[in-house]
């Protein structure tokens, strides 16, 4: 069964007019959530690194890997993905539309990053560190390098493309972990004992 079927129920008050008695509707508590453990990187044998393919969705990936599209929530949970529209990689068309909507000029400089600078064969400045436009690399002998030698511009388009590609890098739980998650999830989202709750 799917993710939402595992969530506990809750009664929510409905709006009523002044001459009606108060009404409640029984719904799934979609705000009930568990978080993957922070130390999951210790359990490397239970996960595999994965790069999301173009056009792949959480459900198609779950179906291909686990044979069940409704196990997509396990993939999202271990990767702490809450909003698939924002945190899952966009297709090329979606990315292009997003960039054109977000920026008046996609080719404008978004920020600057450091060039790799070597000194006697040793890396003095690593490539790709975000800096201001006026940053200049200073060598141990006091020489200040030019702008072109120190930094390079990153456009809005390049920046968003890089962020989108980073979202492709996820981990997939192995089958043993999936079985454990499915078994434990109902207990983890269940309500604790309270005088305001009963079994019904």
PDB file of N, CA and C in Angstrom, residues 2-60:
ATOM      1  N   UNK A   2       0.312   2.356  -0.486  1.00  0.00           N
ATOM      2  CA  UNK A   2       1.052   3.591  -0.635  1.00  0.00           C
ATOM      3  C   UNK A   2       1.304   4.318   0.671  1.00  0.00           C
ATOM      4  N   UNK A   3       2.094   5.368   0.550  1.00  0.00           N
ATOM      5  CA  UNK A   3       2.545   6.142   1.707  1.00  0.00           C
ATOM      6  C   UNK A   3       1.386   6.668   2.547  1.00  0.00           C
ATOM      7  N   UNK A   4       0.406   7.308   1.909  1.00  0.00           N
ATOM      8  CA  UNK A   4      -0.647   7.981   2.666  1.00  0.00           C
ATOM      9  C   UNK A   4      -1.539   6.996   3.417  1.00  0.00           C
ATOM     10  N   UNK A   5      -1.648   5.786   2.915  1.00  0.00           N
ATOM     11  CA  UNK A   5      -2.468   4.791   3.610  1.00  0.00           C
ATOM     12  C   UNK A   5      -1.868   4.405   4.951  1.00  0.00           C
ATOM     13  N   UNK A   6      -0.571   4.627   5.125  1.00  0.00           N
ATOM     14  CA  UNK A   6       0.113   4.259   6.364  1.00  0.00           C
ATOM     15  C   UNK A   6       0.020   5.349   7.440  1.00  0.00           C
ATOM     16  N   UNK A   7      -0.424   6.536   7.054  1.00  0.00           N
ATOM     17  CA  UNK A   7      -0.500   7.641   8.009  1.00  0.00           C
ATOM     18  C   UNK A   7      -1.706   7.477   8.928  1.00  0.00           C
ATOM     19  N   UNK A   8      -1.608   7.930  10.183  1.00  0.00           N
ATOM     20  CA  UNK A   8      -2.740   7.818  11.105  1.00  0.00           C
ATOM     21  C   UNK A   8      -3.837   8.831  10.746  1.00  0.00           C
ATOM     22  N   UNK A   9      -5.032   8.554  11.230  1.00  0.00           N
ATOM     23  CA  UNK A   9      -6.166   9.449  10.984  1.00  0.00           C
ATOM     24  C   UNK A   9      -6.221  10.546  12.031  1.00  0.00           C
ATOM     25  N   UNK A  10      -6.949  11.598  11.695  1.00  0.00           N
ATOM     26  CA  UNK A  10      -7.190  12.687  12.633  1.00  0.00           C
ATOM     27  C   UNK A  10      -8.516  13.331  12.270  1.00  0.00           C
ATOM     28  N   UNK A  11      -9.248  13.787  13.279  1.00  0.00           N
ATOM     29  CA  UNK A  11     -10.484  14.512  13.018  1.00  0.00           C
ATOM     30  C   UNK A  11     -10.165  15.998  12.883  1.00  0.00           C
ATOM     31  N   UNK A  12     -10.680  16.613  11.817  1.00  0.00           N
ATOM     32  CA  UNK A  12     -10.464  18.037  11.572  1.00  0.00           C
ATOM     33  C   UNK A  12     -11.823  18.741  11.578  1.00  0.00           C
ATOM     34  N   UNK A  13     -11.911  19.846  12.311  1.00  0.00           N
ATOM     35  CA  UNK A  13     -13.158  20.602  12.360  1.00  0.00           C
ATOM     36  C   UNK A  13     -13.439  21.269  11.030  1.00  0.00           C
ATOM     37  N   UNK A  14     -14.691  21.187  10.608  1.00  0.00           N
ATOM     38  CA  UNK A  14     -15.112  21.829   9.370  1.00  0.00           C
ATOM     39  C   UNK A  14     -15.797  23.150   9.687  1.00  0.00           C
ATOM     40  N   UNK A  15     -15.701  24.093   8.764  1.00  0.00           N
ATOM     41  CA  UNK A  15     -16.411  25.352   8.931  1.00  0.00           C
ATOM     42  C   UNK A  15     -17.907  25.138   8.810  1.00  0.00           C
ATOM     43  N   UNK A  16     -18.646  25.722   9.693  1.00  0.00           N
ATOM     44  CA  UNK A  16     -20.107  25.597   9.682  1.00  0.00           C
ATOM     45  C   UNK A  16     -20.734  26.970   9.869  1.00  0.00           C
ATOM     46  N   UNK A  17     -21.998  27.090   9.504  1.00  0.00           N
ATOM     47  CA  UNK A  17     -22.715  28.352   9.733  1.00  0.00           C
ATOM     48  C   UNK A  17     -23.152  28.435  11.187  1.00  0.00           C
ATOM     49  N   UNK A  18     -23.598  29.587  11.612  1.00  0.00           N
ATOM     50  CA  UNK A  18     -23.911  29.835  13.021  1.00  0.00           C
ATOM     51  C   UNK A  18     -25.004  28.920  13.568  1.00  0.00           C
ATOM     52  N   UNK A  19     -25.923  28.494  12.708  1.00  0.00           N
ATOM     53  CA  UNK A  19     -27.045  27.699  13.207  1.00  0.00           C
ATOM     54  C   UNK A  19     -26.802  26.187  13.110  1.00  0.00           C
ATOM     55  N   UNK A  20     -25.574  25.782  12.751  1.00  0.00           N
ATOM     56  CA  UNK A  20     -25.254  24.354  12.667  1.00  0.00           C
ATOM     57  C   UNK A  20     -24.392  23.939  13.849  1.00  0.00           C
ATOM     58  N   UNK A  21     -24.536  22.668  14.239  1.00  0.00           N
ATOM     59  CA  UNK A  21     -23.628  22.149  15.267  1.00  0.00           C
ATOM     60  C   UNK A  21     -22.264  21.903  14.625  1.00  0.00           C
ATOM     61  N   UNK A  22     -21.239  21.879  15.463  1.00  0.00           N
ATOM     62  CA  UNK A  22     -19.876  21.731  14.947  1.00  0.00           C
ATOM     63  C   UNK A  22     -19.705  20.363  14.325  1.00  0.00           C
ATOM     64  N   UNK A  23     -19.002  20.280  13.185  1.00  0.00           N
ATOM     65  CA  UNK A  23     -18.807  19.020  12.472  1.00  0.00           C
ATOM     66  C   UNK A  23     -17.314  18.693  12.366  1.00  0.00           C
ATOM     67  N   UNK A  24     -17.035  17.423  12.341  1.00  0.00           N
ATOM     68  CA  UNK A  24     -15.667  16.958  12.164  1.00  0.00           C
ATOM     69  C   UNK A  24     -15.602  16.017  10.964  1.00  0.00           C
ATOM     70  N   UNK A  25     -14.450  16.020  10.281  1.00  0.00           N
ATOM     71  CA  UNK A  25     -14.228  15.086   9.172  1.00  0.00           C
ATOM     72  C   UNK A  25     -12.980  14.270   9.486  1.00  0.00           C
ATOM     73  N   UNK A  26     -13.078  12.957   9.294  1.00  0.00           N
ATOM     74  CA  UNK A  26     -11.945  12.075   9.529  1.00  0.00           C
ATOM     75  C   UNK A  26     -11.056  12.072   8.294  1.00  0.00           C
ATOM     76  N   UNK A  27      -9.774  12.472   8.462  1.00  0.00           N
ATOM     77  CA  UNK A  27      -8.839  12.564   7.338  1.00  0.00           C
ATOM     78  C   UNK A  27      -7.495  11.970   7.748  1.00  0.00           C
ATOM     79  N   UNK A  28      -6.646  11.751   6.758  1.00  0.00           N
ATOM     80  CA  UNK A  28      -5.285  11.321   7.038  1.00  0.00           C
ATOM     81  C   UNK A  28      -4.469  12.515   7.532  1.00  0.00           C
ATOM     82  N   UNK A  29      -3.658  12.296   8.536  1.00  0.00           N
ATOM     83  CA  UNK A  29      -2.822  13.363   9.088  1.00  0.00           C
ATOM     84  C   UNK A  29      -1.555  13.481   8.232  1.00  0.00           C
ATOM     85  N   UNK A  30      -1.643  14.299   7.176  1.00  0.00           N
ATOM     86  CA  UNK A  30      -0.518  14.415   6.241  1.00  0.00           C
ATOM     87  C   UNK A  30       0.655  15.192   6.838  1.00  0.00           C
ATOM     88  N   UNK A  31       0.453  15.789   8.013  1.00  0.00           N
ATOM     89  CA  UNK A  31       1.544  16.513   8.659  1.00  0.00           C
ATOM     90  C   UNK A  31       2.385  15.597   9.551  1.00  0.00           C
ATOM     91  N   UNK A  32       1.929  14.360   9.721  1.00  0.00           N
ATOM     92  CA  UNK A  32       2.691  13.391  10.512  1.00  0.00           C
ATOM     93  C   UNK A  32       3.837  12.895   9.640  1.00  0.00           C
ATOM     94  N   UNK A  33       5.041  13.020  10.131  1.00  0.00           N
ATOM     95  CA  UNK A  33       6.201  12.699   9.294  1.00  0.00           C
ATOM     96  C   UNK A  33       7.328  12.173  10.148  1.00  0.00           C
ATOM     97  N   UNK A  34       8.119  11.300   9.579  1.00  0.00           N
ATOM     98  CA  UNK A  34       9.338  10.846  10.236  1.00  0.00           C
ATOM     99  C   UNK A  34      10.519  11.313   9.409  1.00  0.00           C
ATOM    100  N   UNK A  35      11.661  11.418  10.055  1.00  0.00           N
ATOM    101  CA  UNK A  35      12.878  11.870   9.391  1.00  0.00           C
ATOM    102  C   UNK A  35      13.879  10.735   9.404  1.00  0.00           C
ATOM    103  N   UNK A  36      14.595  10.597   8.308  1.00  0.00           N
ATOM    104  CA  UNK A  36      15.646   9.574   8.266  1.00  0.00           C
ATOM    105  C   UNK A  36      16.714   9.903   9.299  1.00  0.00           C
ATOM    106  N   UNK A  37      17.291   8.889   9.872  1.00  0.00           N
ATOM    107  CA  UNK A  37      18.316   9.102  10.890  1.00  0.00           C
ATOM    108  C   UNK A  37      19.503   9.863  10.312  1.00  0.00           C
ATOM    109  N   UNK A  38      20.077  10.749  11.131  1.00  0.00           N
ATOM    110  CA  UNK A  38      21.210  11.564  10.685  1.00  0.00           C
ATOM    111  C   UNK A  38      22.466  10.731  10.432  1.00  0.00           C
ATOM    112  N   UNK A  39      22.553   9.571  11.072  1.00  0.00           N
ATOM    113  CA  UNK A  39      23.777   8.769  10.955  1.00  0.00           C
ATOM    114  C   UNK A  39      23.648   7.653   9.915  1.00  0.00           C
ATOM    115  N   UNK A  40      22.775   7.827   8.923  1.00  0.00           N
ATOM    116  CA  UNK A  40      22.586   6.781   7.915  1.00  0.00           C
ATOM    117  C   UNK A  40      23.860   6.484   7.139  1.00  0.00           C
ATOM    118  N   UNK A  41      24.757   7.475   7.049  1.00  0.00           N
ATOM    119  CA  UNK A  41      26.000   7.236   6.294  1.00  0.00           C
ATOM    120  C   UNK A  41      26.868   6.165   6.949  1.00  0.00           C
ATOM    121  N   UNK A  42      26.568   5.783   8.200  1.00  0.00           N
ATOM    122  CA  UNK A  42      27.298   4.689   8.855  1.00  0.00           C
ATOM    123  C   UNK A  42      26.909   3.336   8.270  1.00  0.00           C
ATOM    124  N   UNK A  43      25.712   3.279   7.678  1.00  0.00           N
ATOM    125  CA  UNK A  43      25.184   2.001   7.200  1.00  0.00           C
ATOM    126  C   UNK A  43      25.350   1.893   5.684  1.00  0.00           C
ATOM    127  N   UNK A  44      26.581   2.005   5.233  1.00  0.00           N
ATOM    128  CA  UNK A  44      26.845   2.061   3.796  1.00  0.00           C
ATOM    129  C   UNK A  44      26.458   0.780   3.076  1.00  0.00           C
ATOM    130  N   UNK A  45      26.424  -0.340   3.769  1.00  0.00           N
ATOM    131  CA  UNK A  45      26.079  -1.596   3.105  1.00  0.00           C
ATOM    132  C   UNK A  45      24.586  -1.693   2.806  1.00  0.00           C
ATOM    133  N   UNK A  46      23.786  -0.811   3.381  1.00  0.00           N
ATOM    134  CA  UNK A  46      22.337  -0.842   3.172  1.00  0.00           C
ATOM    135  C   UNK A  46      21.879   0.128   2.092  1.00  0.00           C
ATOM    136  N   UNK A  47      22.811   0.869   1.504  1.00  0.00           N
ATOM    137  CA  UNK A  47      22.453   1.871   0.506  1.00  0.00           C
ATOM    138  C   UNK A  47      23.407   1.803  -0.679  1.00  0.00           C
ATOM    139  N   UNK A  48      22.916   2.264  -1.821  1.00  0.00           N
ATOM    140  CA  UNK A  48      23.738   2.375  -3.018  1.00  0.00           C
ATOM    141  C   UNK A  48      23.635   3.796  -3.550  1.00  0.00           C
ATOM    142  N   UNK A  49      24.759   4.343  -3.998  1.00  0.00           N
ATOM    143  CA  UNK A  49      24.725   5.652  -4.652  1.00  0.00           C
ATOM    144  C   UNK A  49      24.046   5.498  -6.006  1.00  0.00           C
ATOM    145  N   UNK A  50      23.329   6.540  -6.407  1.00  0.00           N
ATOM    146  CA  UNK A  50      22.582   6.464  -7.666  1.00  0.00           C
ATOM    147  C   UNK A  50      22.477   7.847  -8.277  1.00  0.00           C
ATOM    148  N   UNK A  51      22.519   7.906  -9.611  1.00  0.00           N
ATOM    149  CA  UNK A  51      22.309   9.149 -10.341  1.00  0.00           C
ATOM    150  C   UNK A  51      20.997   9.039 -11.114  1.00  0.00           C
ATOM    151  N   UNK A  52      20.070   9.901 -10.803  1.00  0.00           N
ATOM    152  CA  UNK A  52      18.737   9.855 -11.409  1.00  0.00           C
ATOM    153  C   UNK A  52      18.837  10.108 -12.907  1.00  0.00           C
ATOM    154  N   UNK A  53      18.211   9.255 -13.670  1.00  0.00           N
ATOM    155  CA  UNK A  53      18.234   9.379 -15.128  1.00  0.00           C
ATOM    156  C   UNK A  53      17.235  10.438 -15.589  1.00  0.00           C
ATOM    157  N   UNK A  54      17.490  11.057 -16.735  1.00  0.00           N
ATOM    158  CA  UNK A  54      16.524  12.031 -17.274  1.00  0.00           C
ATOM    159  C   UNK A  54      15.154  11.381 -17.451  1.00  0.00           C
ATOM    160  N   UNK A  55      14.123  12.074 -16.994  1.00  0.00           N
ATOM    161  CA  UNK A  55      12.750  11.600 -17.128  1.00  0.00           C
ATOM    162  C   UNK A  55      12.300  10.643 -16.045  1.00  0.00           C
ATOM    163  N   UNK A  56      13.210  10.248 -15.160  1.00  0.00           N
ATOM    164  CA  UNK A  56      12.868   9.304 -14.105  1.00  0.00           C
ATOM    165  C   UNK A  56      12.131  10.024 -12.980  1.00  0.00           C
ATOM    166  N   UNK A  57      11.069   9.422 -12.476  1.00  0.00           N
ATOM    167  CA  UNK A  57      10.321   9.960 -11.341  1.00  0.00           C
ATOM    168  C   UNK A  57      10.526   9.027 -10.152  1.00  0.00           C
ATOM    169  N   UNK A  58      10.175   9.478  -8.945  1.00  0.00           N
ATOM    170  CA  UNK A  58      10.326   8.576  -7.791  1.00  0.00           C
ATOM    171  C   UNK A  58       9.572   7.255  -7.972  1.00  0.00           C
ATOM    172  N   UNK A  59       8.359   7.323  -8.546  1.00  0.00           N
ATOM    173  CA  UNK A  59       7.569   6.098  -8.695  1.00  0.00           C
ATOM    174  C   UNK A  59       8.120   5.190  -9.790  1.00  0.00           C
ATOM    175  N   UNK A  60       8.600   5.750 -10.909  1.00  0.00           N
ATOM    176  CA  UNK A  60       9.162   4.888 -11.957  1.00  0.00           C
ATOM    177  C   UNK A  60      10.469   4.260 -11.485  1.00  0.00           C
TER     178      UNK A  60
END
